[in-house]
mmCIF file of C-alpha atoms in Angstrom:
data_model
loop_
_atom_site.group_PDB
_atom_site.id
_atom_site.type_symbol
_atom_site.label_atom_id
_atom_site.label_comp_id
_atom_site.label_asym_id
_atom_site.label_seq_id
_atom_site.Cartn_x
_atom_site.Cartn_y
_atom_site.Cartn_z
ATOM 1 C CA GLU A 1 -85.704 -37.031 1.342
ATOM 2 C CA ASP A 2 -85.458 -33.968 3.588
ATOM 3 C CA LYS A 3 -88.740 -32.168 4.232
ATOM 4 C CA VAL A 4 -89.700 -28.783 5.637
ATOM 5 C CA VAL A 5 -93.375 -28.072 6.287
ATOM 6 C CA GLN A 6 -94.688 -24.690 7.320
ATOM 7 C CA SER A 7 -98.048 -23.823 8.823
ATOM 8 C CA PRO A 8 -100.336 -22.099 8.449
ATOM 9 C CA LEU A 9 -100.024 -21.413 4.716
ATOM 10 C CA SER A 10 -101.563 -17.985 5.210
ATOM 11 C CA LEU A 11 -102.670 -15.814 8.062
ATOM 12 C CA VAL A 12 -104.504 -12.501 8.429
ATOM 13 C CA VAL A 13 -104.211 -10.561 11.686
ATOM 14 C CA HIS A 14 -104.874 -7.068 12.974
ATOM 15 C CA GLU A 15 -102.129 -4.640 13.848
ATOM 16 C CA GLY A 16 -101.011 -5.207 17.425
ATOM 17 C CA ASP A 17 -101.752 -8.933 17.445
ATOM 18 C CA THR A 18 -99.118 -11.542 18.255
ATOM 19 C CA VAL A 19 -98.557 -14.300 15.706
ATOM 20 C CA THR A 20 -96.783 -17.637 15.824
ATOM 21 C CA LEU A 21 -95.550 -19.287 12.652
ATOM 22 C CA ASN A 22 -94.651 -22.962 12.644
ATOM 23 C CA CYS A 23 -92.002 -24.981 10.863
ATOM 24 C CA SER A 24 -91.526 -28.726 11.179
ATOM 25 C CA TYR A 25 -88.695 -30.603 9.543
ATOM 26 C CA GLU A 26 -87.371 -34.043 8.727
ATOM 27 C CA VAL A 27 -83.685 -33.761 7.926
ATOM 28 C CA THR A 28 -80.939 -36.335 7.869
ATOM 29 C CA ASN A 29 -77.742 -34.997 9.420
ATOM 30 C CA PHE A 30 -79.447 -31.829 10.596
ATOM 31 C CA ARG A 31 -77.156 -28.842 10.888
ATOM 32 C CA SER A 32 -79.350 -25.758 11.295
ATOM 33 C CA LEU A 33 -82.711 -24.132 10.645
ATOM 34 C CA LEU A 34 -83.063 -20.681 9.131
ATOM 35 C CA TRP A 35 -85.872 -18.139 8.872
ATOM 36 C CA TYR A 36 -86.219 -15.615 6.069
ATOM 37 C CA LYS A 37 -88.681 -12.804 5.367
ATOM 38 C CA GLN A 38 -89.749 -12.137 1.788
ATOM 39 C CA GLU A 39 -91.643 -9.007 0.881
ATOM 40 C CA LYS A 40 -92.113 -8.131 -2.766
ATOM 41 C CA LYS A 41 -88.518 -8.880 -3.558
ATOM 42 C CA ALA A 42 -85.744 -11.204 -2.385
ATOM 43 C CA PRO A 43 -85.758 -13.222 0.843
ATOM 44 C CA THR A 44 -83.875 -11.495 3.643
ATOM 45 C CA PHE A 45 -82.216 -13.402 6.464
ATOM 46 C CA LEU A 46 -83.782 -13.276 9.938
ATOM 47 C CA PHE A 47 -82.376 -16.029 12.162
ATOM 48 C CA MET A 48 -80.258 -19.152 12.154
ATOM 49 C CA LEU A 49 -80.887 -21.739 14.883
ATOM 50 C CA THR A 50 -78.657 -24.653 15.726
ATOM 51 C CA SER A 51 -79.319 -25.436 19.392
ATOM 52 C CA SER A 52 -82.531 -26.489 21.083
ATOM 53 C CA GLY A 53 -84.189 -24.159 23.547
ATOM 54 C CA ILE A 54 -82.082 -21.086 22.884
ATOM 55 C CA GLU A 55 -84.222 -18.185 21.776
ATOM 56 C CA LYS A 56 -82.967 -15.809 19.158
ATOM 57 C CA LYS A 57 -84.463 -12.345 19.275
ATOM 58 C CA SER A 58 -84.448 -9.271 17.103
ATOM 59 C CA GLY A 59 -86.807 -6.503 18.121
ATOM 60 C CA ARG A 60 -90.365 -7.836 18.034
ATOM 61 C CA LEU A 61 -89.299 -11.066 16.313
ATOM 62 C CA SER A 62 -88.071 -14.144 18.119
ATOM 63 C CA SER A 63 -87.510 -17.763 17.227
ATOM 64 C CA ILE A 64 -86.730 -21.017 18.971
ATOM 65 C CA LEU A 65 -85.811 -24.531 17.911
ATOM 66 C CA ASP A 66 -86.871 -27.890 19.388
ATOM 67 C CA LYS A 67 -84.540 -30.579 18.049
ATOM 68 C CA LYS A 68 -86.323 -33.355 19.904
ATOM 69 C CA GLU A 69 -89.731 -32.617 18.404
ATOM 70 C CA LEU A 70 -88.200 -31.369 15.128
ATOM 71 C CA PHE A 71 -89.843 -27.989 14.876
ATOM 72 C CA SER A 72 -89.240 -24.296 15.149
ATOM 73 C CA ILE A 73 -91.513 -21.329 15.753
ATOM 74 C CA LEU A 74 -91.219 -17.709 14.750
ATOM 75 C CA ASN A 75 -93.056 -15.245 16.980
ATOM 76 C CA ILE A 76 -93.916 -11.700 16.059
ATOM 77 C CA THR A 77 -95.325 -9.514 18.829
ATOM 78 C CA ALA A 78 -97.225 -6.228 18.396
ATOM 79 C CA THR A 79 -97.485 -6.801 14.654
ATOM 80 C CA GLN A 80 -97.311 -3.870 12.234
ATOM 81 C CA THR A 81 -98.436 -3.579 8.629
ATOM 82 C CA GLY A 82 -94.761 -3.673 7.646
ATOM 83 C CA ASP A 83 -94.588 -7.235 8.931
ATOM 84 C CA SER A 84 -96.800 -8.329 6.034
ATOM 85 C CA ALA A 85 -94.670 -10.733 4.008
ATOM 86 C CA ILE A 86 -94.020 -14.360 3.258
ATOM 87 C CA TYR A 87 -91.968 -16.029 5.981
ATOM 88 C CA LEU A 88 -89.780 -18.877 4.799
ATOM 89 C CA CYS A 89 -88.224 -21.591 6.888
ATOM 90 C CA ALA A 90 -85.257 -23.626 5.580
ATOM 91 C CA SER A 91 -83.161 -26.513 6.845
ATOM 92 C CA ALA A 92 -79.455 -27.118 6.301
ATOM 93 C CA ASN A 93 -78.078 -30.634 6.041
ATOM 94 C CA SER A 94 -74.440 -31.290 6.914
ATOM 95 C CA ASN A 95 -74.072 -33.572 3.914
ATOM 96 C CA SER A 96 -75.453 -31.212 1.304
ATOM 97 C CA GLY A 97 -72.644 -28.690 1.149
ATOM 98 C CA TYR A 98 -74.747 -26.228 3.089
ATOM 99 C CA ALA A 99 -77.542 -26.075 0.523
ATOM 100 C CA LEU A 100 -80.852 -25.042 2.060
ATOM 101 C CA ASN A 101 -84.154 -26.854 1.701
ATOM 102 C CA PHE A 102 -86.994 -24.320 1.862
ATOM 103 C CA GLY A 103 -90.574 -24.785 2.977
ATOM 104 C CA LYS A 104 -93.452 -23.300 0.961
ATOM 105 C CA GLY A 105 -93.720 -20.335 3.321
ATOM 106 C CA THR A 106 -96.412 -18.686 5.437
ATOM 107 C CA SER A 107 -98.056 -15.631 3.925
ATOM 108 C CA LEU A 108 -98.802 -13.101 6.675
ATOM 109 C CA LEU A 109 -101.066 -10.105 6.137
ATOM 110 C CA VAL A 110 -101.322 -7.521 8.912
ATOM 111 C CA THR A 111 -104.325 -5.228 8.502
ATOM 112 C CA PRO A 112 -104.556 -1.740 10.041
ATOM 113 C CA ASP S 1 -70.758 -4.346 0.740
ATOM 114 C CA ALA S 2 -72.951 -4.198 -2.367
ATOM 115 C CA GLY S 3 -74.572 -7.541 -1.664
ATOM 116 C CA VAL S 4 -75.371 -10.086 -4.348
ATOM 117 C CA ILE S 5 -75.799 -8.438 -7.734
ATOM 118 C CA GLN S 6 -77.984 -9.875 -10.471
ATOM 119 C CA SER S 7 -78.662 -8.758 -14.012
ATOM 120 C CA PRO S 8 -80.876 -8.158 -15.794
ATOM 121 C CA ARG S 9 -83.623 -7.366 -13.273
ATOM 122 C CA HIS S 10 -86.326 -8.026 -15.850
ATOM 123 C CA GLU S 11 -86.254 -9.999 -19.061
ATOM 124 C CA VAL S 12 -89.003 -10.489 -21.606
ATOM 125 C CA THR S 13 -88.246 -12.815 -24.473
ATOM 126 C CA GLU S 14 -89.943 -14.999 -27.023
ATOM 127 C CA MET S 15 -90.139 -18.749 -26.918
ATOM 128 C CA GLY S 16 -87.076 -20.361 -28.438
ATOM 129 C CA GLN S 17 -84.687 -17.530 -27.624
ATOM 130 C CA GLU S 18 -81.594 -17.946 -25.480
ATOM 131 C CA VAL S 19 -81.661 -16.269 -22.070
ATOM 132 C CA THR S 20 -78.587 -15.581 -19.933
ATOM 133 C CA LEU S 21 -78.876 -14.507 -16.319
ATOM 134 C CA ARG S 22 -75.874 -13.152 -14.449
ATOM 135 C CA CYS S 23 -74.803 -13.081 -10.828
ATOM 136 C CA LYS S 24 -71.983 -11.547 -8.827
ATOM 137 C CA PRO S 25 -71.787 -13.044 -5.307
ATOM 138 C CA ILE S 26 -70.706 -11.235 -2.157
ATOM 139 C CA SER S 27 -66.946 -10.886 -2.114
ATOM 140 C CA GLY S 28 -65.337 -13.604 0.008
ATOM 141 C CA HIS S 29 -68.289 -15.978 -0.170
ATOM 142 C CA ASN S 30 -67.348 -19.445 -1.370
ATOM 143 C CA SER S 31 -70.791 -20.860 -2.164
ATOM 144 C CA LEU S 32 -73.234 -19.726 -4.821
ATOM 145 C CA PHE S 33 -76.804 -20.920 -5.391
ATOM 146 C CA TRP S 34 -79.323 -20.486 -8.194
ATOM 147 C CA TYR S 35 -83.044 -20.693 -7.340
ATOM 148 C CA ARG S 36 -86.283 -20.426 -9.259
ATOM 149 C CA GLN S 37 -89.458 -19.167 -7.599
ATOM 150 C CA THR S 38 -93.029 -19.571 -8.836
ATOM 151 C CA MET S 39 -96.379 -19.360 -7.101
ATOM 152 C CA MET S 40 -97.060 -23.034 -7.756
ATOM 153 C CA ARG S 41 -93.739 -24.555 -6.716
ATOM 154 C CA GLY S 42 -92.286 -22.002 -4.303
ATOM 155 C CA LEU S 43 -88.521 -21.568 -4.064
ATOM 156 C CA GLU S 44 -86.629 -24.355 -5.827
ATOM 157 C CA LEU S 45 -82.873 -24.897 -5.758
ATOM 158 C CA LEU S 46 -81.551 -25.395 -9.287
ATOM 159 C CA ILE S 47 -77.800 -25.754 -8.784
ATOM 160 C CA TYR S 48 -75.079 -24.703 -6.397
ATOM 161 C CA PHE S 49 -71.323 -24.225 -6.482
ATOM 162 C CA ASN S 50 -68.646 -24.447 -3.813
ATOM 163 C CA ASN S 51 -65.355 -22.765 -4.708
ATOM 164 C CA ASN S 52 -66.543 -22.401 -8.313
ATOM 165 C CA VAL S 53 -67.186 -26.148 -8.654
ATOM 166 C CA PRO S 54 -70.754 -27.370 -9.324
ATOM 167 C CA ILE S 55 -71.759 -29.624 -6.429
ATOM 168 C CA ASP S 56 -75.366 -30.551 -7.146
ATOM 169 C CA ASP S 57 -77.312 -29.793 -10.309
ATOM 170 C CA SER S 58 -80.124 -32.251 -9.647
ATOM 171 C CA GLY S 59 -82.596 -29.381 -9.476
ATOM 172 C CA MET S 60 -81.905 -28.214 -13.027
ATOM 173 C CA PRO S 61 -85.164 -28.928 -14.856
ATOM 174 C CA GLU S 62 -83.706 -30.297 -18.066
ATOM 175 C CA ASP S 63 -80.882 -30.016 -20.567
ATOM 176 C CA ARG S 64 -82.094 -26.626 -21.718
ATOM 177 C CA PHE S 65 -80.700 -25.212 -18.475
ATOM 178 C CA SER S 66 -76.967 -24.796 -17.847
ATOM 179 C CA ALA S 67 -74.917 -22.883 -15.312
ATOM 180 C CA LYS S 68 -71.283 -21.887 -15.085
ATOM 181 C CA MET S 69 -69.036 -20.237 -12.559
ATOM 182 C CA PRO S 70 -65.781 -19.345 -14.356
ATOM 183 C CA ASN S 71 -64.375 -17.483 -11.336
ATOM 184 C CA ALA S 72 -65.197 -16.591 -7.731
ATOM 185 C CA SER S 73 -66.985 -13.380 -8.663
ATOM 186 C CA PHE S 74 -69.242 -14.368 -11.550
ATOM 187 C CA SER S 75 -71.824 -16.972 -12.483
ATOM 188 C CA THR S 76 -74.309 -17.400 -15.312
ATOM 189 C CA LEU S 77 -77.506 -19.372 -15.720
ATOM 190 C CA LYS S 78 -78.465 -20.003 -19.322
ATOM 191 C CA ILE S 79 -81.717 -21.262 -20.782
ATOM 192 C CA GLN S 80 -81.591 -22.380 -24.408
ATOM 193 C CA PRO S 81 -84.136 -22.600 -25.921
ATOM 194 C CA SER S 82 -86.508 -20.839 -23.543
ATOM 195 C CA GLU S 83 -90.148 -21.901 -23.132
ATOM 196 C CA PRO S 84 -93.168 -20.148 -21.572
ATOM 197 C CA ARG S 85 -93.081 -22.535 -18.582
ATOM 198 C CA ASP S 86 -89.660 -21.121 -17.686
ATOM 199 C CA SER S 87 -91.323 -17.839 -16.697
ATOM 200 C CA ALA S 88 -90.444 -17.250 -13.049
ATOM 201 C CA VAL S 89 -88.248 -15.182 -10.762
ATOM 202 C CA TYR S 90 -84.676 -16.474 -10.705
ATOM 203 C CA PHE S 91 -82.642 -15.731 -7.588
ATOM 204 C CA CYS S 92 -78.937 -16.038 -7.025
ATOM 205 C CA ALA S 93 -77.679 -16.351 -3.440
ATOM 206 C CA SER S 94 -74.249 -16.656 -1.871
ATOM 207 C CA SER S 95 -72.993 -17.830 1.510
ATOM 208 C CA PRO S 96 -69.622 -18.001 3.275
ATOM 209 C CA GLY S 97 -69.625 -21.758 2.669
ATOM 210 C CA PRO S 98 -68.510 -24.918 4.462
ATOM 211 C CA GLY S 99 -65.929 -24.643 7.198
ATOM 212 C CA ARG S 100 -66.807 -21.081 8.091
ATOM 213 C CA GLY S 101 -68.905 -19.791 10.981
ATOM 214 C CA GLU S 102 -72.615 -19.717 10.023
ATOM 215 C CA GLY S 103 -71.393 -20.711 6.593
ATOM 216 C CA GLU S 104 -74.838 -21.779 5.492
ATOM 217 C CA THR S 105 -76.440 -18.356 5.896
ATOM 218 C CA GLN S 106 -77.401 -17.376 2.382
ATOM 219 C CA TYR S 107 -77.859 -13.825 1.141
ATOM 220 C CA PHE S 108 -80.078 -13.349 -1.857
ATOM 221 C CA GLY S 109 -79.765 -11.067 -4.848
ATOM 222 C CA PRO S 110 -82.750 -9.002 -6.026
ATOM 223 C CA GLY S 111 -83.737 -11.610 -8.596
ATOM 224 C CA THR S 112 -84.404 -11.610 -12.327
ATOM 225 C CA ARG S 113 -88.059 -11.653 -13.347
ATOM 226 C CA LEU S 114 -88.232 -13.673 -16.571
ATOM 227 C CA LEU S 115 -91.231 -13.747 -18.876
ATOM 228 C CA VAL S 116 -91.134 -16.024 -21.901
ATOM 229 C CA LEU S 117 -93.894 -15.306 -24.405
#
């Protein structure tokens, strides 16, 4: 059975800190790994990663995938209170019709 | 684009009543997904459709739950009869689908917050 495990489960940092969120996966017929941000409403798409070692970047957020060690990290630099959210990691399996298997998420709180 | 549209946004009902949740996917997307989210269990996939055909309903909790997709622009999730343990946020998501670039990238609707008393 495919598994996605995120760590830590929760994190509290001060504004301006840099944080690293972790996602490890066990997926048969791995296709891609996706990151989402969920504030008080619906998850919103951040990144999709398919190739090892290629960093995807959007502003202060960046993510990278290691297909050999089966993990991904999401980095947020110079955190702001608006970064407070649950960050979800999900894997896509080529055999599952592109359904996503989500981890339990990391709850990030950025304090002023 | 309006994004994924869900209705109602909130629903409060009594145990035993029928509940119908509705979803309109993003135009042109071929895949549609229904999820349930609770604090205890996180985000769970209930069922998904490709080209209006149900592909995997193994996540549907029990026979009280059913889902349909009569056409490419509309889907329903029905709970009959509802129970208090069904209280959760129900999300609908759509994606371009298999065979299309980044076809697995799902876009979520705002969700329906269901409370069964």
